[in-house]
């Protein structure tokens, strides 16, 4: 299903748009390693999701993003709530549901975040959308061998050309 961005203020890159198009409407969105936060801000603006969580390990990135959000994007009448987490993704202790995006970092970083969250039993995302900078196939295999990682093994791998570089997104759905 394709989600139309209504009046989104950022034109997302093709890679970010492909990620955005795979978010599950009506559920929370977790934007791990969010940096600029464009994906999560678009998700908030769309009004299609119940919550948007911004996670980045660099505190001033989250501080600036929250400030910007409060000044430019927060709407009192929005049905979507925004949360800001200035901490490493793997350190979260909250229950994580809905769509989880971890993109733009190395495959090892993604693996470590997922390892930590699954070990604690807090990761019960309906969909995981993973966009490592490289080593996508390796990440796919590592995850299949990760204890406590119980997602569908016939997951989708989407290829996207970004500025002449072939990149891939791994999409895992929860086993029902
Ligand atoms: C290149 S940006 C990625 C931005 C965006 N997600 C994308 O795909 O374009 C990487 C961000 O990940 C953050 N980061 C790296 N490792 C992290 C971790 N373990 N937990 C949370 N944030 C992390 C960095 O602080 C940085 O802001």
PDB file of C-alpha atoms and ligand atoms in Angstrom:
ATOM      1  CA  UNK A   1       0.000   0.000   0.000  1.00  0.00           C
ATOM      2  CA  UNK A   2       1.294   3.440  -0.884  1.00  0.00           C
ATOM      3  CA  UNK A   3       0.884   6.194   1.668  1.00  0.00           C
ATOM      4  CA  UNK A   4       0.362   9.626   0.197  1.00  0.00           C
ATOM      5  CA  UNK A   5       2.180  12.346   2.086  1.00  0.00           C
ATOM      6  CA  UNK A   6      -0.256  15.167   2.612  1.00  0.00           C
ATOM      7  CA  UNK A   7       1.433  18.534   2.493  1.00  0.00           C
ATOM      8  CA  UNK A   8       4.737  17.145   3.741  1.00  0.00           C
ATOM      9  CA  UNK A   9       7.338  19.816   4.160  1.00  0.00           C
ATOM     10  CA  UNK A  10      10.288  17.743   3.079  1.00  0.00           C
ATOM     11  CA  UNK A  11      10.767  16.084  -0.212  1.00  0.00           C
ATOM     12  CA  UNK A  12      12.172  12.818   1.004  1.00  0.00           C
ATOM     13  CA  UNK A  13      15.015  11.158  -0.860  1.00  0.00           C
ATOM     14  CA  UNK A  14      13.912   8.142  -2.909  1.00  0.00           C
ATOM     15  CA  UNK A  15      15.335   5.848  -0.222  1.00  0.00           C
ATOM     16  CA  UNK A  16      13.516   7.625   2.596  1.00  0.00           C
ATOM     17  CA  UNK A  17      10.322   7.725   0.539  1.00  0.00           C
ATOM     18  CA  UNK A  18      10.502   3.968  -0.011  1.00  0.00           C
ATOM     19  CA  UNK A  19      10.888   3.505   3.744  1.00  0.00           C
ATOM     20  CA  UNK A  20       8.015   5.889   4.415  1.00  0.00           C
ATOM     21  CA  UNK A  21       5.769   4.052   1.939  1.00  0.00           C
ATOM     22  CA  UNK A  22       6.170   0.857   3.986  1.00  0.00           C
ATOM     23  CA  UNK A  23       5.115   2.292   7.346  1.00  0.00           C
ATOM     24  CA  UNK A  24       1.967   0.690   8.753  1.00  0.00           C
ATOM     25  CA  UNK A  25      -0.865   3.229   9.079  1.00  0.00           C
ATOM     26  CA  UNK A  26      -2.766   3.370  12.363  1.00  0.00           C
ATOM     27  CA  UNK A  27       0.246   2.252  14.412  1.00  0.00           C
ATOM     28  CA  UNK A  28       3.244   3.881  16.078  1.00  0.00           C
ATOM     29  CA  UNK A  29       6.368   4.718  14.069  1.00  0.00           C
ATOM     30  CA  UNK A  30       9.842   4.417  15.576  1.00  0.00           C
ATOM     31  CA  UNK A  31      12.547   6.372  13.745  1.00  0.00           C
ATOM     32  CA  UNK A  32      15.793   4.962  15.173  1.00  0.00           C
ATOM     33  CA  UNK A  33      19.044   6.780  14.362  1.00  0.00           C
ATOM     34  CA  UNK A  34      16.775   9.578  13.170  1.00  0.00           C
ATOM     35  CA  UNK A  35      19.357  12.413  12.881  1.00  0.00           C
ATOM     36  CA  UNK A  36      17.459  15.134  10.905  1.00  0.00           C
ATOM     37  CA  UNK A  37      14.207  13.329  11.663  1.00  0.00           C
ATOM     38  CA  UNK A  38      12.691  13.965   8.210  1.00  0.00           C
ATOM     39  CA  UNK A  39      10.998  10.593   8.044  1.00  0.00           C
ATOM     40  CA  UNK A  40       9.381  10.932  11.468  1.00  0.00           C
ATOM     41  CA  UNK A  41       8.373  14.554  10.881  1.00  0.00           C
ATOM     42  CA  UNK A  42       6.626  13.566   7.664  1.00  0.00           C
ATOM     43  CA  UNK A  43       4.927  10.716   9.498  1.00  0.00           C
ATOM     44  CA  UNK A  44       3.722  13.131  12.201  1.00  0.00           C
ATOM     45  CA  UNK A  45       2.445  15.614   9.636  1.00  0.00           C
ATOM     46  CA  UNK A  46       0.538  12.975   7.700  1.00  0.00           C
ATOM     47  CA  UNK A  47      -1.722  12.257  10.677  1.00  0.00           C
ATOM     48  CA  UNK A  48      -1.755   8.589   9.631  1.00  0.00           C
ATOM     49  CA  UNK A  49       0.052   7.221  12.680  1.00  0.00           C
ATOM     50  CA  UNK A  50      -0.773   7.095  16.379  1.00  0.00           C
ATOM     51  CA  UNK A  51       2.708   7.960  17.706  1.00  0.00           C
ATOM     52  CA  UNK A  52       6.072   8.968  16.304  1.00  0.00           C
ATOM     53  CA  UNK A  53       9.207   8.198  18.311  1.00  0.00           C
ATOM     54  CA  UNK A  54      12.481   9.888  17.449  1.00  0.00           C
ATOM     55  CA  UNK A  55      15.573   8.062  18.728  1.00  0.00           C
ATOM     56  CA  UNK A  56      19.167   9.223  18.375  1.00  0.00           C
ATOM     57  CA  UNK A  57      22.166   8.617  20.592  1.00  0.00           C
ATOM     58  CA  UNK A  58      23.430  12.200  20.240  1.00  0.00           C
ATOM     59  CA  UNK A  59      21.531  14.273  22.817  1.00  0.00           C
ATOM     60  CA  UNK A  60      21.892  17.649  21.061  1.00  0.00           C
ATOM     61  CA  UNK A  61      20.446  16.172  17.841  1.00  0.00           C
ATOM     62  CA  UNK A  62      17.316  15.185  19.739  1.00  0.00           C
ATOM     63  CA  UNK A  63      17.210  18.494  21.650  1.00  0.00           C
ATOM     64  CA  UNK A  64      17.360  20.496  18.406  1.00  0.00           C
ATOM     65  CA  UNK A  65      14.835  18.256  16.719  1.00  0.00           C
ATOM     66  CA  UNK A  66      12.401  18.549  19.610  1.00  0.00           C
ATOM     67  CA  UNK A  67      12.788  22.324  19.638  1.00  0.00           C
ATOM     68  CA  UNK A  68      12.142  22.478  15.923  1.00  0.00           C
ATOM     69  CA  UNK A  69       9.184  20.162  16.276  1.00  0.00           C
ATOM     70  CA  UNK A  70       7.652  22.333  19.019  1.00  0.00           C
ATOM     71  CA  UNK A  71       8.195  25.530  17.038  1.00  0.00           C
ATOM     72  CA  UNK A  72       7.161  24.388  13.582  1.00  0.00           C
ATOM     73  CA  UNK A  73       5.206  21.136  13.561  1.00  0.00           C
ATOM     74  CA  UNK A  74       3.356  20.482  16.806  1.00  0.00           C
ATOM     75  CA  UNK A  75      -0.404  20.703  16.390  1.00  0.00           C
ATOM     76  CA  UNK A  76      -2.674  20.584  19.387  1.00  0.00           C
ATOM     77  CA  UNK A  77      -5.427  18.932  17.369  1.00  0.00           C
ATOM     78  CA  UNK A  78      -3.175  16.155  16.054  1.00  0.00           C
ATOM     79  CA  UNK A  79      -4.192  12.613  16.947  1.00  0.00           C
ATOM     80  CA  UNK A  80      -0.525  11.658  16.688  1.00  0.00           C
ATOM     81  CA  UNK A  81       1.810  12.021  19.666  1.00  0.00           C
ATOM     82  CA  UNK A  82       5.555  12.651  19.329  1.00  0.00           C
ATOM     83  CA  UNK A  83       8.223  11.325  21.713  1.00  0.00           C
ATOM     84  CA  UNK A  84      11.922  12.133  21.803  1.00  0.00           C
ATOM     85  CA  UNK A  85      14.525   9.649  23.066  1.00  0.00           C
ATOM     86  CA  UNK A  86      18.097  10.958  23.392  1.00  0.00           C
ATOM     87  CA  UNK A  87      19.790   7.604  23.877  1.00  0.00           C
ATOM     88  CA  UNK A  88      21.356   4.695  21.996  1.00  0.00           C
ATOM     89  CA  UNK A  89      18.625   2.615  20.388  1.00  0.00           C
ATOM     90  CA  UNK A  90      19.669  -0.539  22.216  1.00  0.00           C
ATOM     91  CA  UNK A  91      19.279   1.180  25.606  1.00  0.00           C
ATOM     92  CA  UNK A  92      15.514   1.661  25.285  1.00  0.00           C
ATOM     93  CA  UNK A  93      13.436  -0.139  27.894  1.00  0.00           C
ATOM     94  CA  UNK A  94       9.982   0.727  26.517  1.00  0.00           C
ATOM     95  CA  UNK A  95       7.739  -1.660  24.660  1.00  0.00           C
ATOM     96  CA  UNK A  96       8.289  -1.032  20.957  1.00  0.00           C
ATOM     97  CA  UNK A  97       5.385  -1.675  18.599  1.00  0.00           C
ATOM     98  CA  UNK A  98       4.242  -0.639  15.149  1.00  0.00           C
ATOM     99  CA  UNK A  99       6.806   0.161  12.446  1.00  0.00           C
ATOM    100  CA  UNK A 100      10.455   0.344  13.428  1.00  0.00           C
ATOM    101  CA  UNK A 101      12.879   2.032  11.040  1.00  0.00           C
ATOM    102  CA  UNK A 102      16.627   1.718  11.564  1.00  0.00           C
ATOM    103  CA  UNK A 103      18.406   3.226   8.573  1.00  0.00           C
ATOM    104  CA  UNK A 104      21.533   5.103   7.592  1.00  0.00           C
ATOM    105  CA  UNK A 105      23.889   3.333  10.005  1.00  0.00           C
ATOM    106  CA  UNK A 106      26.165   0.309   9.652  1.00  0.00           C
ATOM    107  CA  UNK A 107      24.851  -3.244   9.628  1.00  0.00           C
ATOM    108  CA  UNK A 108      26.692  -3.984  12.888  1.00  0.00           C
ATOM    109  CA  UNK A 109      24.998  -1.055  14.631  1.00  0.00           C
ATOM    110  CA  UNK A 110      21.586  -2.265  13.470  1.00  0.00           C
ATOM    111  CA  UNK A 111      22.354  -5.796  14.618  1.00  0.00           C
ATOM    112  CA  UNK A 112      23.474  -4.571  18.054  1.00  0.00           C
ATOM    113  CA  UNK A 113      20.345  -2.458  18.540  1.00  0.00           C
ATOM    114  CA  UNK A 114      18.113  -5.393  17.620  1.00  0.00           C
ATOM    115  CA  UNK A 115      20.152  -7.832  19.689  1.00  0.00           C
ATOM    116  CA  UNK A 116      19.867  -5.643  22.767  1.00  0.00           C
ATOM    117  CA  UNK A 117      16.125  -4.995  22.352  1.00  0.00           C
ATOM    118  CA  UNK A 118      15.247  -8.629  21.633  1.00  0.00           C
ATOM    119  CA  UNK A 119      17.330  -9.834  24.603  1.00  0.00           C
ATOM    120  CA  UNK A 120      15.311  -7.532  26.860  1.00  0.00           C
ATOM    121  CA  UNK A 121      12.086  -8.685  25.228  1.00  0.00           C
ATOM    122  CA  UNK A 122      10.909  -5.148  24.448  1.00  0.00           C
ATOM    123  CA  UNK A 123      10.898  -5.408  20.658  1.00  0.00           C
ATOM    124  CA  UNK A 124       7.483  -6.480  19.419  1.00  0.00           C
ATOM    125  CA  UNK A 125       7.362  -4.395  16.263  1.00  0.00           C
ATOM    126  CA  UNK A 126       4.783  -5.318  13.656  1.00  0.00           C
ATOM    127  CA  UNK A 127       7.267  -4.391  10.941  1.00  0.00           C
ATOM    128  CA  UNK A 128      11.012  -3.785  10.909  1.00  0.00           C
ATOM    129  CA  UNK A 129      12.407  -1.666   8.070  1.00  0.00           C
ATOM    130  CA  UNK A 130      16.189  -1.832   8.012  1.00  0.00           C
ATOM    131  CA  UNK A 131      18.431   0.231   5.748  1.00  0.00           C
ATOM    132  CA  UNK A 132      22.083  -0.448   6.540  1.00  0.00           C
ATOM    133  CA  UNK A 133      24.735   1.581   4.740  1.00  0.00           C
ATOM    134  CA  UNK A 134      26.104  -1.666   3.280  1.00  0.00           C
ATOM    135  CA  UNK A 135      26.327  -5.427   3.999  1.00  0.00           C
ATOM    136  CA  UNK A 136      22.574  -5.890   3.668  1.00  0.00           C
ATOM    137  CA  UNK A 137      22.853  -9.610   2.837  1.00  0.00           C
ATOM    138  CA  UNK A 138      25.150 -10.207   5.807  1.00  0.00           C
ATOM    139  CA  UNK A 139      22.713  -8.427   8.102  1.00  0.00           C
ATOM    140  CA  UNK A 140      19.902 -10.591   6.765  1.00  0.00           C
ATOM    141  CA  UNK A 141      21.831 -13.770   7.654  1.00  0.00           C
ATOM    142  CA  UNK A 142      22.987 -12.454  11.056  1.00  0.00           C
ATOM    143  CA  UNK A 143      19.410 -11.641  12.006  1.00  0.00           C
ATOM    144  CA  UNK A 144      18.159 -15.082  11.027  1.00  0.00           C
ATOM    145  CA  UNK A 145      20.700 -16.518  13.472  1.00  0.00           C
ATOM    146  CA  UNK A 146      19.939 -14.115  16.297  1.00  0.00           C
ATOM    147  CA  UNK A 147      18.356 -15.814  19.332  1.00  0.00           C
ATOM    148  CA  UNK A 148      14.928 -14.348  20.189  1.00  0.00           C
ATOM    149  CA  UNK A 149      14.564 -12.817  16.696  1.00  0.00           C
ATOM    150  CA  UNK A 150      11.206 -14.180  15.618  1.00  0.00           C
ATOM    151  CA  UNK A 151      10.166 -12.442  12.445  1.00  0.00           C
ATOM    152  CA  UNK A 152       9.067 -13.915   9.139  1.00  0.00           C
ATOM    153  CA  UNK A 153      12.093 -15.342   7.384  1.00  0.00           C
ATOM    154  CA  UNK A 154      10.644 -14.814   3.890  1.00  0.00           C
ATOM    155  CA  UNK A 155      11.127 -11.112   4.270  1.00  0.00           C
ATOM    156  CA  UNK A 156      11.159  -8.597   1.489  1.00  0.00           C
ATOM    157  CA  UNK A 157      14.402  -7.136   0.217  1.00  0.00           C
ATOM    158  CA  UNK A 158      13.872  -3.988  -1.831  1.00  0.00           C
ATOM    159  CA  UNK A 159      16.576  -2.520  -4.014  1.00  0.00           C
ATOM    160  CA  UNK A 160      16.886   1.210  -4.505  1.00  0.00           C
ATOM    161  CA  UNK A 161      19.364   3.216  -6.505  1.00  0.00           C
ATOM    162  CA  UNK A 162      20.653   6.187  -4.510  1.00  0.00           C
ATOM    163  CA  UNK A 163      22.976   8.555  -6.339  1.00  0.00           C
ATOM    164  CA  UNK A 164      24.319   5.719  -8.467  1.00  0.00           C
ATOM    165  CA  UNK A 165      24.702   3.340  -5.515  1.00  0.00           C
ATOM    166  CA  UNK A 166      22.593   0.259  -5.198  1.00  0.00           C
ATOM    167  CA  UNK A 167      21.165   0.063  -1.699  1.00  0.00           C
ATOM    168  CA  UNK A 168      18.764  -2.401  -0.181  1.00  0.00           C
ATOM    169  CA  UNK A 169      16.073  -2.274   2.442  1.00  0.00           C
ATOM    170  CA  UNK A 170      15.215  -5.316   4.519  1.00  0.00           C
ATOM    171  CA  UNK A 171      11.610  -5.561   5.620  1.00  0.00           C
ATOM    172  CA  UNK A 172      10.632  -8.073   8.276  1.00  0.00           C
ATOM    173  CA  UNK A 173       7.049  -8.625   9.368  1.00  0.00           C
ATOM    174  CA  UNK A 174       6.036 -10.123  12.648  1.00  0.00           C
ATOM    175  CA  UNK A 175       5.007 -13.760  12.741  1.00  0.00           C
ATOM    176  CA  UNK A 176       1.331 -13.686  13.663  1.00  0.00           C
TER     177      UNK A 176
HETATM  178  C1  LIG B   1      23.532   9.131   8.836  1.00  0.00           C
HETATM  179  S1  LIG B   1      22.378   9.402  10.136  1.00  0.00           S
HETATM  180  C2  LIG B   1      20.983   8.494   9.519  1.00  0.00           C
HETATM  181  C3  LIG B   1      19.793   9.383   9.300  1.00  0.00           C
HETATM  182  C4  LIG B   1      18.586   8.691   8.720  1.00  0.00           C
HETATM  183  N1  LIG B   1      18.133   7.603   9.563  1.00  0.00           N
HETATM  184  C5  LIG B   1      18.832   8.207   7.318  1.00  0.00           C
HETATM  185  O1  LIG B   1      18.682   7.007   7.052  1.00  0.00           O
HETATM  186  O2  LIG B   1      19.176   9.042   6.444  1.00  0.00           O
HETATM  187  C6  LIG B   1      22.962   8.377  11.441  1.00  0.00           C
HETATM  188  C7  LIG B   1      22.455   8.783  12.829  1.00  0.00           C
HETATM  189  O3  LIG B   1      22.435   7.618  13.625  1.00  0.00           O
HETATM  190  C8  LIG B   1      22.754   7.958  14.953  1.00  0.00           C
HETATM  191  N2  LIG B   1      23.158   6.698  15.613  1.00  0.00           N
HETATM  192  C9  LIG B   1      24.206   5.902  15.320  1.00  0.00           C
HETATM  193  N3  LIG B   1      24.203   4.794  16.091  1.00  0.00           N
HETATM  194  C10 LIG B   1      23.109   4.892  16.906  1.00  0.00           C
HETATM  195  C11 LIG B   1      22.544   4.067  17.923  1.00  0.00           C
HETATM  196  N4  LIG B   1      23.118   2.904  18.290  1.00  0.00           N
HETATM  197  N5  LIG B   1      21.416   4.477  18.540  1.00  0.00           N
HETATM  198  C12 LIG B   1      20.818   5.655  18.202  1.00  0.00           C
HETATM  199  N6  LIG B   1      21.323   6.485  17.253  1.00  0.00           N
HETATM  200  C13 LIG B   1      22.438   6.112  16.604  1.00  0.00           C
HETATM  201  C14 LIG B   1      23.831   9.015  14.798  1.00  0.00           C
HETATM  202  O4  LIG B   1      23.926   9.823  15.941  1.00  0.00           O
HETATM  203  C15 LIG B   1      23.333   9.781  13.569  1.00  0.00           C
HETATM  204  O5  LIG B   1      22.565  10.896  13.949  1.00  0.00           O
END
